[in-house]
Amino acid sequence: MPIANEELDEYFINLANINAKPLIKTIRTQLTAQVKKMETDYKIAEGQASKLSASIADNYQDYIAKLTELSQRLNHFSLSFR
């Protein structure tokens, strides 16, 4: 007795959903954790740049280096989510 094509299609769709949903959940969890880490790291670096800017005349090279780091972090962040 042959299986109706619609039944087979529905079976494979359900099978894909059952197996894909846990994987998708894991990937979303990992992505959320990665984004939070990137945001935290950026905020820390931004705070350091702010402190350096308070005495920029004494440490402008460190300030420029920190701004470069911030720029690279933003670039990495934007490239990660294109």
PDB file of N, CA and C in Angstrom:
ATOM      1  N   MET A   1       0.842  -1.166   0.000  1.00  0.00           N
ATOM      2  CA  MET A   1       0.000   0.000   0.000  1.00  0.00           C
ATOM      3  C   MET A   1       0.897   1.243   0.000  1.00  0.00           C
ATOM      4  N   PRO A   2       0.822   2.022  -1.059  1.00  0.00           N
ATOM      5  CA  PRO A   2       1.661   3.224  -1.139  1.00  0.00           C
ATOM      6  C   PRO A   2       1.196   4.300  -0.157  1.00  0.00           C
ATOM      7  N   ILE A   3       2.171   5.093   0.288  1.00  0.00           N
ATOM      8  CA  ILE A   3       1.887   6.205   1.202  1.00  0.00           C
ATOM      9  C   ILE A   3       1.594   7.440   0.360  1.00  0.00           C
ATOM     10  N   ALA A   4       0.562   8.153   0.725  1.00  0.00           N
ATOM     11  CA  ALA A   4       0.212   9.375  -0.006  1.00  0.00           C
ATOM     12  C   ALA A   4       1.346  10.379   0.103  1.00  0.00           C
ATOM     13  N   ASN A   5       1.590  11.070  -0.982  1.00  0.00           N
ATOM     14  CA  ASN A   5       2.680  12.039  -1.038  1.00  0.00           C
ATOM     15  C   ASN A   5       2.527  13.113   0.037  1.00  0.00           C
ATOM     16  N   GLU A   6       1.300  13.586   0.274  1.00  0.00           N
ATOM     17  CA  GLU A   6       1.076  14.618   1.291  1.00  0.00           C
ATOM     18  C   GLU A   6       1.436  14.108   2.682  1.00  0.00           C
ATOM     19  N   GLU A   7       1.116  12.843   2.949  1.00  0.00           N
ATOM     20  CA  GLU A   7       1.441  12.259   4.254  1.00  0.00           C
ATOM     21  C   GLU A   7       2.948  12.200   4.448  1.00  0.00           C
ATOM     22  N   LEU A   8       3.639  11.787   3.398  1.00  0.00           N
ATOM     23  CA  LEU A   8       5.094  11.689   3.471  1.00  0.00           C
ATOM     24  C   LEU A   8       5.714  13.070   3.669  1.00  0.00           C
ATOM     25  N   ASP A   9       5.214  14.047   2.926  1.00  0.00           N
ATOM     26  CA  ASP A   9       5.712  15.419   3.087  1.00  0.00           C
ATOM     27  C   ASP A   9       5.501  15.904   4.518  1.00  0.00           C
ATOM     28  N   GLU A  10       4.316  15.678   5.052  1.00  0.00           N
ATOM     29  CA  GLU A  10       4.011  16.102   6.416  1.00  0.00           C
ATOM     30  C   GLU A  10       4.900  15.381   7.426  1.00  0.00           C
ATOM     31  N   TYR A  11       5.146  14.103   7.184  1.00  0.00           N
ATOM     32  CA  TYR A  11       6.009  13.326   8.075  1.00  0.00           C
ATOM     33  C   TYR A  11       7.417  13.927   8.113  1.00  0.00           C
ATOM     34  N   PHE A  12       7.978  14.231   6.940  1.00  0.00           N
ATOM     35  CA  PHE A  12       9.333  14.784   6.891  1.00  0.00           C
ATOM     36  C   PHE A  12       9.391  16.198   7.471  1.00  0.00           C
ATOM     37  N   ILE A  13       8.346  16.972   7.268  1.00  0.00           N
ATOM     38  CA  ILE A  13       8.300  18.312   7.861  1.00  0.00           C
ATOM     39  C   ILE A  13       8.283  18.212   9.382  1.00  0.00           C
ATOM     40  N   ASN A  14       7.459  17.333   9.911  1.00  0.00           N
ATOM     41  CA  ASN A  14       7.405  17.137  11.367  1.00  0.00           C
ATOM     42  C   ASN A  14       8.730  16.625  11.904  1.00  0.00           C
ATOM     43  N   LEU A  15       9.337  15.696  11.198  1.00  0.00           N
ATOM     44  CA  LEU A  15      10.634  15.156  11.610  1.00  0.00           C
ATOM     45  C   LEU A  15      11.694  16.260  11.627  1.00  0.00           C
ATOM     46  N   ALA A  16      11.688  17.103  10.611  1.00  0.00           N
ATOM     47  CA  ALA A  16      12.644  18.213  10.556  1.00  0.00           C
ATOM     48  C   ALA A  16      12.412  19.183  11.711  1.00  0.00           C
ATOM     49  N   ASN A  17      11.149  19.484  11.988  1.00  0.00           N
ATOM     50  CA  ASN A  17      10.834  20.385  13.108  1.00  0.00           C
ATOM     51  C   ASN A  17      11.308  19.816  14.432  1.00  0.00           C
ATOM     52  N   ILE A  18      11.056  18.550  14.656  1.00  0.00           N
ATOM     53  CA  ILE A  18      11.452  17.908  15.913  1.00  0.00           C
ATOM     54  C   ILE A  18      12.962  17.971  16.104  1.00  0.00           C
ATOM     55  N   ASN A  19      13.713  17.746  15.033  1.00  0.00           N
ATOM     56  CA  ASN A  19      15.172  17.719  15.143  1.00  0.00           C
ATOM     57  C   ASN A  19      15.802  19.100  15.048  1.00  0.00           C
ATOM     58  N   ALA A  20      15.155  20.014  14.354  1.00  0.00           N
ATOM     59  CA  ALA A  20      15.756  21.330  14.146  1.00  0.00           C
ATOM     60  C   ALA A  20      15.506  22.288  15.308  1.00  0.00           C
ATOM     61  N   LYS A  21      14.362  22.195  15.948  1.00  0.00           N
ATOM     62  CA  LYS A  21      14.027  23.157  17.007  1.00  0.00           C
ATOM     63  C   LYS A  21      15.041  23.174  18.147  1.00  0.00           C
ATOM     64  N   PRO A  22      15.500  22.028  18.660  1.00  0.00           N
ATOM     65  CA  PRO A  22      16.518  22.087  19.721  1.00  0.00           C
ATOM     66  C   PRO A  22      17.825  22.729  19.240  1.00  0.00           C
ATOM     67  N   LEU A  23      18.191  22.455  18.006  1.00  0.00           N
ATOM     68  CA  LEU A  23      19.412  23.043  17.451  1.00  0.00           C
ATOM     69  C   LEU A  23      19.256  24.557  17.315  1.00  0.00           C
ATOM     70  N   ILE A  24      18.121  24.994  16.815  1.00  0.00           N
ATOM     71  CA  ILE A  24      17.867  26.428  16.671  1.00  0.00           C
ATOM     72  C   ILE A  24      17.881  27.111  18.035  1.00  0.00           C
ATOM     73  N   LYS A  25      17.294  26.471  19.037  1.00  0.00           N
ATOM     74  CA  LYS A  25      17.285  27.038  20.390  1.00  0.00           C
ATOM     75  C   LYS A  25      18.708  27.183  20.923  1.00  0.00           C
ATOM     76  N   THR A  26      19.529  26.165  20.709  1.00  0.00           N
ATOM     77  CA  THR A  26      20.923  26.209  21.159  1.00  0.00           C
ATOM     78  C   THR A  26      21.683  27.334  20.466  1.00  0.00           C
ATOM     79  N   ILE A  27      21.496  27.463  19.174  1.00  0.00           N
ATOM     80  CA  ILE A  27      22.186  28.510  18.418  1.00  0.00           C
ATOM     81  C   ILE A  27      21.739  29.892  18.895  1.00  0.00           C
ATOM     82  N   ARG A  28      20.454  30.075  19.125  1.00  0.00           N
ATOM     83  CA  ARG A  28      19.953  31.371  19.615  1.00  0.00           C
ATOM     84  C   ARG A  28      20.522  31.698  20.989  1.00  0.00           C
ATOM     85  N   THR A  29      20.600  30.696  21.853  1.00  0.00           N
ATOM     86  CA  THR A  29      21.159  30.902  23.190  1.00  0.00           C
ATOM     87  C   THR A  29      22.619  31.323  23.095  1.00  0.00           C
ATOM     88  N   GLN A  30      23.379  30.633  22.243  1.00  0.00           N
ATOM     89  CA  GLN A  30      24.792  30.971  22.069  1.00  0.00           C
ATOM     90  C   GLN A  30      24.954  32.363  21.467  1.00  0.00           C
ATOM     91  N   LEU A  31      24.110  32.704  20.510  1.00  0.00           N
ATOM     92  CA  LEU A  31      24.180  34.022  19.886  1.00  0.00           C
ATOM     93  C   LEU A  31      23.865  35.123  20.895  1.00  0.00           C
ATOM     94  N   THR A  32      22.851  34.901  21.711  1.00  0.00           N
ATOM     95  CA  THR A  32      22.495  35.875  22.744  1.00  0.00           C
ATOM     96  C   THR A  32      23.649  36.080  23.718  1.00  0.00           C
ATOM     97  N   ALA A  33      24.278  34.989  24.135  1.00  0.00           N
ATOM     98  CA  ALA A  33      25.420  35.080  25.051  1.00  0.00           C
ATOM     99  C   ALA A  33      26.572  35.837  24.401  1.00  0.00           C
ATOM    100  N   GLN A  34      26.814  35.565  23.123  1.00  0.00           N
ATOM    101  CA  GLN A  34      27.902  36.241  22.413  1.00  0.00           C
ATOM    102  C   GLN A  34      27.624  37.743  22.307  1.00  0.00           C
ATOM    103  N   VAL A  35      26.400  38.112  21.999  1.00  0.00           N
ATOM    104  CA  VAL A  35      26.041  39.528  21.881  1.00  0.00           C
ATOM    105  C   VAL A  35      26.193  40.226  23.228  1.00  0.00           C
ATOM    106  N   LYS A  36      25.724  39.588  24.294  1.00  0.00           N
ATOM    107  CA  LYS A  36      25.853  40.185  25.628  1.00  0.00           C
ATOM    108  C   LYS A  36      27.316  40.384  26.003  1.00  0.00           C
ATOM    109  N   LYS A  37      28.164  39.411  25.684  1.00  0.00           N
ATOM    110  CA  LYS A  37      29.599  39.533  25.980  1.00  0.00           C
ATOM    111  C   LYS A  37      30.209  40.687  25.186  1.00  0.00           C
ATOM    112  N   MET A  38      29.853  40.785  23.919  1.00  0.00           N
ATOM    113  CA  MET A  38      30.379  41.866  23.092  1.00  0.00           C
ATOM    114  C   MET A  38      29.925  43.222  23.632  1.00  0.00           C
ATOM    115  N   GLU A  39      28.670  43.318  24.051  1.00  0.00           N
ATOM    116  CA  GLU A  39      28.163  44.571  24.617  1.00  0.00           C
ATOM    117  C   GLU A  39      28.888  44.923  25.913  1.00  0.00           C
ATOM    118  N   THR A  40      29.092  43.936  26.766  1.00  0.00           N
ATOM    119  CA  THR A  40      29.794  44.164  28.035  1.00  0.00           C
ATOM    120  C   THR A  40      31.227  44.606  27.784  1.00  0.00           C
ATOM    121  N   ASP A  41      31.919  43.904  26.895  1.00  0.00           N
ATOM    122  CA  ASP A  41      33.305  44.259  26.578  1.00  0.00           C
ATOM    123  C   ASP A  41      33.394  45.670  26.006  1.00  0.00           C
ATOM    124  N   TYR A  42      32.429  46.031  25.162  1.00  0.00           N
ATOM    125  CA  TYR A  42      32.427  47.368  24.582  1.00  0.00           C
ATOM    126  C   TYR A  42      32.205  48.423  25.663  1.00  0.00           C
ATOM    127  N   LYS A  43      31.262  48.175  26.561  1.00  0.00           N
ATOM    128  CA  LYS A  43      30.988  49.141  27.632  1.00  0.00           C
ATOM    129  C   LYS A  43      32.203  49.332  28.533  1.00  0.00           C
ATOM    130  N   ILE A  44      32.921  48.256  28.801  1.00  0.00           N
ATOM    131  CA  ILE A  44      34.142  48.358  29.614  1.00  0.00           C
ATOM    132  C   ILE A  44      35.177  49.214  28.895  1.00  0.00           C
ATOM    133  N   ALA A  45      35.395  48.925  27.613  1.00  0.00           N
ATOM    134  CA  ALA A  45      36.373  49.691  26.836  1.00  0.00           C
ATOM    135  C   ALA A  45      35.941  51.149  26.708  1.00  0.00           C
ATOM    136  N   GLU A  46      34.648  51.382  26.565  1.00  0.00           N
ATOM    137  CA  GLU A  46      34.133  52.748  26.478  1.00  0.00           C
ATOM    138  C   GLU A  46      34.372  53.505  27.788  1.00  0.00           C
ATOM    139  N   GLY A  47      34.185  52.833  28.912  1.00  0.00           N
ATOM    140  CA  GLY A  47      34.456  53.439  30.211  1.00  0.00           C
ATOM    141  C   GLY A  47      35.929  53.778  30.373  1.00  0.00           C
ATOM    142  N   GLN A  48      36.792  52.881  29.895  1.00  0.00           N
ATOM    143  CA  GLN A  48      38.232  53.139  29.960  1.00  0.00           C
ATOM    144  C   GLN A  48      38.596  54.342  29.097  1.00  0.00           C
ATOM    145  N   ALA A  49      37.987  54.441  27.922  1.00  0.00           N
ATOM    146  CA  ALA A  49      38.251  55.588  27.046  1.00  0.00           C
ATOM    147  C   ALA A  49      37.776  56.879  27.700  1.00  0.00           C
ATOM    148  N   SER A  50      36.658  56.817  28.367  1.00  0.00           N
ATOM    149  CA  SER A  50      36.133  57.996  29.053  1.00  0.00           C
ATOM    150  C   SER A  50      37.094  58.467  30.139  1.00  0.00           C
ATOM    151  N   LYS A  51      37.635  57.527  30.906  1.00  0.00           N
ATOM    152  CA  LYS A  51      38.607  57.885  31.951  1.00  0.00           C
ATOM    153  C   LYS A  51      39.863  58.491  31.340  1.00  0.00           C
ATOM    154  N   LEU A  52      40.310  57.907  30.231  1.00  0.00           N
ATOM    155  CA  LEU A  52      41.508  58.433  29.578  1.00  0.00           C
ATOM    156  C   LEU A  52      41.263  59.838  29.025  1.00  0.00           C
ATOM    157  N   SER A  53      40.041  60.112  28.590  1.00  0.00           N
ATOM    158  CA  SER A  53      39.753  61.429  28.010  1.00  0.00           C
ATOM    159  C   SER A  53      39.789  62.540  29.058  1.00  0.00           C
ATOM    160  N   ALA A  54      39.636  62.172  30.324  1.00  0.00           N
ATOM    161  CA  ALA A  54      39.668  63.175  31.396  1.00  0.00           C
ATOM    162  C   ALA A  54      41.043  63.817  31.515  1.00  0.00           C
ATOM    163  N   SER A  55      42.072  63.076  31.152  1.00  0.00           N
ATOM    164  CA  SER A  55      43.436  63.625  31.211  1.00  0.00           C
ATOM    165  C   SER A  55      44.137  63.374  29.880  1.00  0.00           C
ATOM    166  N   ILE A  56      43.463  63.768  28.817  1.00  0.00           N
ATOM    167  CA  ILE A  56      43.941  63.468  27.466  1.00  0.00           C
ATOM    168  C   ILE A  56      45.301  64.096  27.161  1.00  0.00           C
ATOM    169  N   ALA A  57      45.603  65.224  27.756  1.00  0.00           N
ATOM    170  CA  ALA A  57      46.890  65.879  27.497  1.00  0.00           C
ATOM    171  C   ALA A  57      48.050  65.010  27.966  1.00  0.00           C
ATOM    172  N   ASP A  58      47.838  64.244  29.026  1.00  0.00           N
ATOM    173  CA  ASP A  58      48.908  63.412  29.579  1.00  0.00           C
ATOM    174  C   ASP A  58      49.012  62.040  28.909  1.00  0.00           C
ATOM    175  N   ASN A  59      47.930  61.578  28.320  1.00  0.00           N
ATOM    176  CA  ASN A  59      47.948  60.206  27.790  1.00  0.00           C
ATOM    177  C   ASN A  59      47.173  60.081  26.479  1.00  0.00           C
ATOM    178  N   TYR A  60      47.401  61.018  25.576  1.00  0.00           N
ATOM    179  CA  TYR A  60      46.645  61.006  24.327  1.00  0.00           C
ATOM    180  C   TYR A  60      46.909  59.751  23.503  1.00  0.00           C
ATOM    181  N   GLN A  61      48.128  59.188  23.589  1.00  0.00           N
ATOM    182  CA  GLN A  61      48.419  57.971  22.817  1.00  0.00           C
ATOM    183  C   GLN A  61      47.583  56.792  23.323  1.00  0.00           C
ATOM    184  N   ASP A  62      47.448  56.685  24.635  1.00  0.00           N
ATOM    185  CA  ASP A  62      46.599  55.628  25.196  1.00  0.00           C
ATOM    186  C   ASP A  62      45.137  55.849  24.799  1.00  0.00           C
ATOM    187  N   TYR A  63      44.736  57.111  24.788  1.00  0.00           N
ATOM    188  CA  TYR A  63      43.360  57.445  24.412  1.00  0.00           C
ATOM    189  C   TYR A  63      43.093  57.069  22.954  1.00  0.00           C
ATOM    190  N   ILE A  64      44.020  57.418  22.081  1.00  0.00           N
ATOM    191  CA  ILE A  64      43.885  57.074  20.656  1.00  0.00           C
ATOM    192  C   ILE A  64      43.851  55.555  20.483  1.00  0.00           C
ATOM    193  N   ALA A  65      44.696  54.849  21.219  1.00  0.00           N
ATOM    194  CA  ALA A  65      44.709  53.380  21.144  1.00  0.00           C
ATOM    195  C   ALA A  65      43.368  52.806  21.590  1.00  0.00           C
ATOM    196  N   LYS A  66      42.793  53.382  22.638  1.00  0.00           N
ATOM    197  CA  LYS A  66      41.502  52.891  23.139  1.00  0.00           C
ATOM    198  C   LYS A  66      40.389  53.202  22.140  1.00  0.00           C
ATOM    199  N   LEU A  67      40.434  54.381  21.517  1.00  0.00           N
ATOM    200  CA  LEU A  67      39.440  54.705  20.491  1.00  0.00           C
ATOM    201  C   LEU A  67      39.563  53.767  19.293  1.00  0.00           C
ATOM    202  N   THR A  68      40.784  53.419  18.946  1.00  0.00           N
ATOM    203  CA  THR A  68      41.006  52.461  17.859  1.00  0.00           C
ATOM    204  C   THR A  68      40.411  51.107  18.224  1.00  0.00           C
ATOM    205  N   GLU A  69      40.625  50.695  19.458  1.00  0.00           N
ATOM    206  CA  GLU A  69      40.046  49.432  19.938  1.00  0.00           C
ATOM    207  C   GLU A  69      38.519  49.475  19.862  1.00  0.00           C
ATOM    208  N   LEU A  70      37.924  50.582  20.292  1.00  0.00           N
ATOM    209  CA  LEU A  70      36.469  50.723  20.234  1.00  0.00           C
ATOM    210  C   LEU A  70      35.968  50.643  18.794  1.00  0.00           C
ATOM    211  N   SER A  71      36.678  51.292  17.903  1.00  0.00           N
ATOM    212  CA  SER A  71      36.308  51.264  16.491  1.00  0.00           C
ATOM    213  C   SER A  71      36.366  49.838  15.941  1.00  0.00           C
ATOM    214  N   GLN A  72      37.413  49.111  16.308  1.00  0.00           N
ATOM    215  CA  GLN A  72      37.548  47.725  15.854  1.00  0.00           C
ATOM    216  C   GLN A  72      36.437  46.845  16.424  1.00  0.00           C
ATOM    217  N   ARG A  73      36.090  47.079  17.681  1.00  0.00           N
ATOM    218  CA  ARG A  73      34.999  46.303  18.298  1.00  0.00           C
ATOM    219  C   ARG A  73      33.675  46.557  17.574  1.00  0.00           C
ATOM    220  N   LEU A  74      33.393  47.816  17.279  1.00  0.00           N
ATOM    221  CA  LEU A  74      32.161  48.139  16.559  1.00  0.00           C
ATOM    222  C   LEU A  74      32.156  47.522  15.167  1.00  0.00           C
ATOM    223  N   ASN A  75      33.289  47.571  14.505  1.00  0.00           N
ATOM    224  CA  ASN A  75      33.400  46.984  13.176  1.00  0.00           C
ATOM    225  C   ASN A  75      33.166  45.475  13.242  1.00  0.00           C
ATOM    226  N   HIS A  76      33.786  44.820  14.211  1.00  0.00           N
ATOM    227  CA  HIS A  76      33.610  43.374  14.382  1.00  0.00           C
ATOM    228  C   HIS A  76      32.150  43.050  14.679  1.00  0.00           C
ATOM    229  N   PHE A  77      31.540  43.850  15.534  1.00  0.00           N
ATOM    230  CA  PHE A  77      30.136  43.641  15.897  1.00  0.00           C
ATOM    231  C   PHE A  77      29.236  43.767  14.669  1.00  0.00           C
ATOM    232  N   SER A  78      29.458  44.820  13.886  1.00  0.00           N
ATOM    233  CA  SER A  78      28.604  45.027  12.711  1.00  0.00           C
ATOM    234  C   SER A  78      28.820  43.943  11.664  1.00  0.00           C
ATOM    235  N   LEU A  79      30.055  43.475  11.506  1.00  0.00           N
ATOM    236  CA  LEU A  79      30.325  42.400  10.546  1.00  0.00           C
ATOM    237  C   LEU A  79      29.726  41.073  10.998  1.00  0.00           C
ATOM    238  N   SER A  80      29.613  40.896  12.299  1.00  0.00           N
ATOM    239  CA  SER A  80      29.076  39.641  12.831  1.00  0.00           C
ATOM    240  C   SER A  80      27.592  39.476  12.548  1.00  0.00           C
ATOM    241  N   PHE A  81      26.905  40.577  12.287  1.00  0.00           N
ATOM    242  CA  PHE A  81      25.449  40.503  12.163  1.00  0.00           C
ATOM    243  C   PHE A  81      24.927  41.062  10.854  1.00  0.00           C
ATOM    244  N   ARG A  82      25.698  40.946   9.834  1.00  0.00           N
ATOM    245  CA  ARG A  82      25.231  41.364   8.500  1.00  0.00           C
ATOM    246  C   ARG A  82      24.471  40.254   7.866  1.00  0.00           C
TER     247      ARG A  82
END
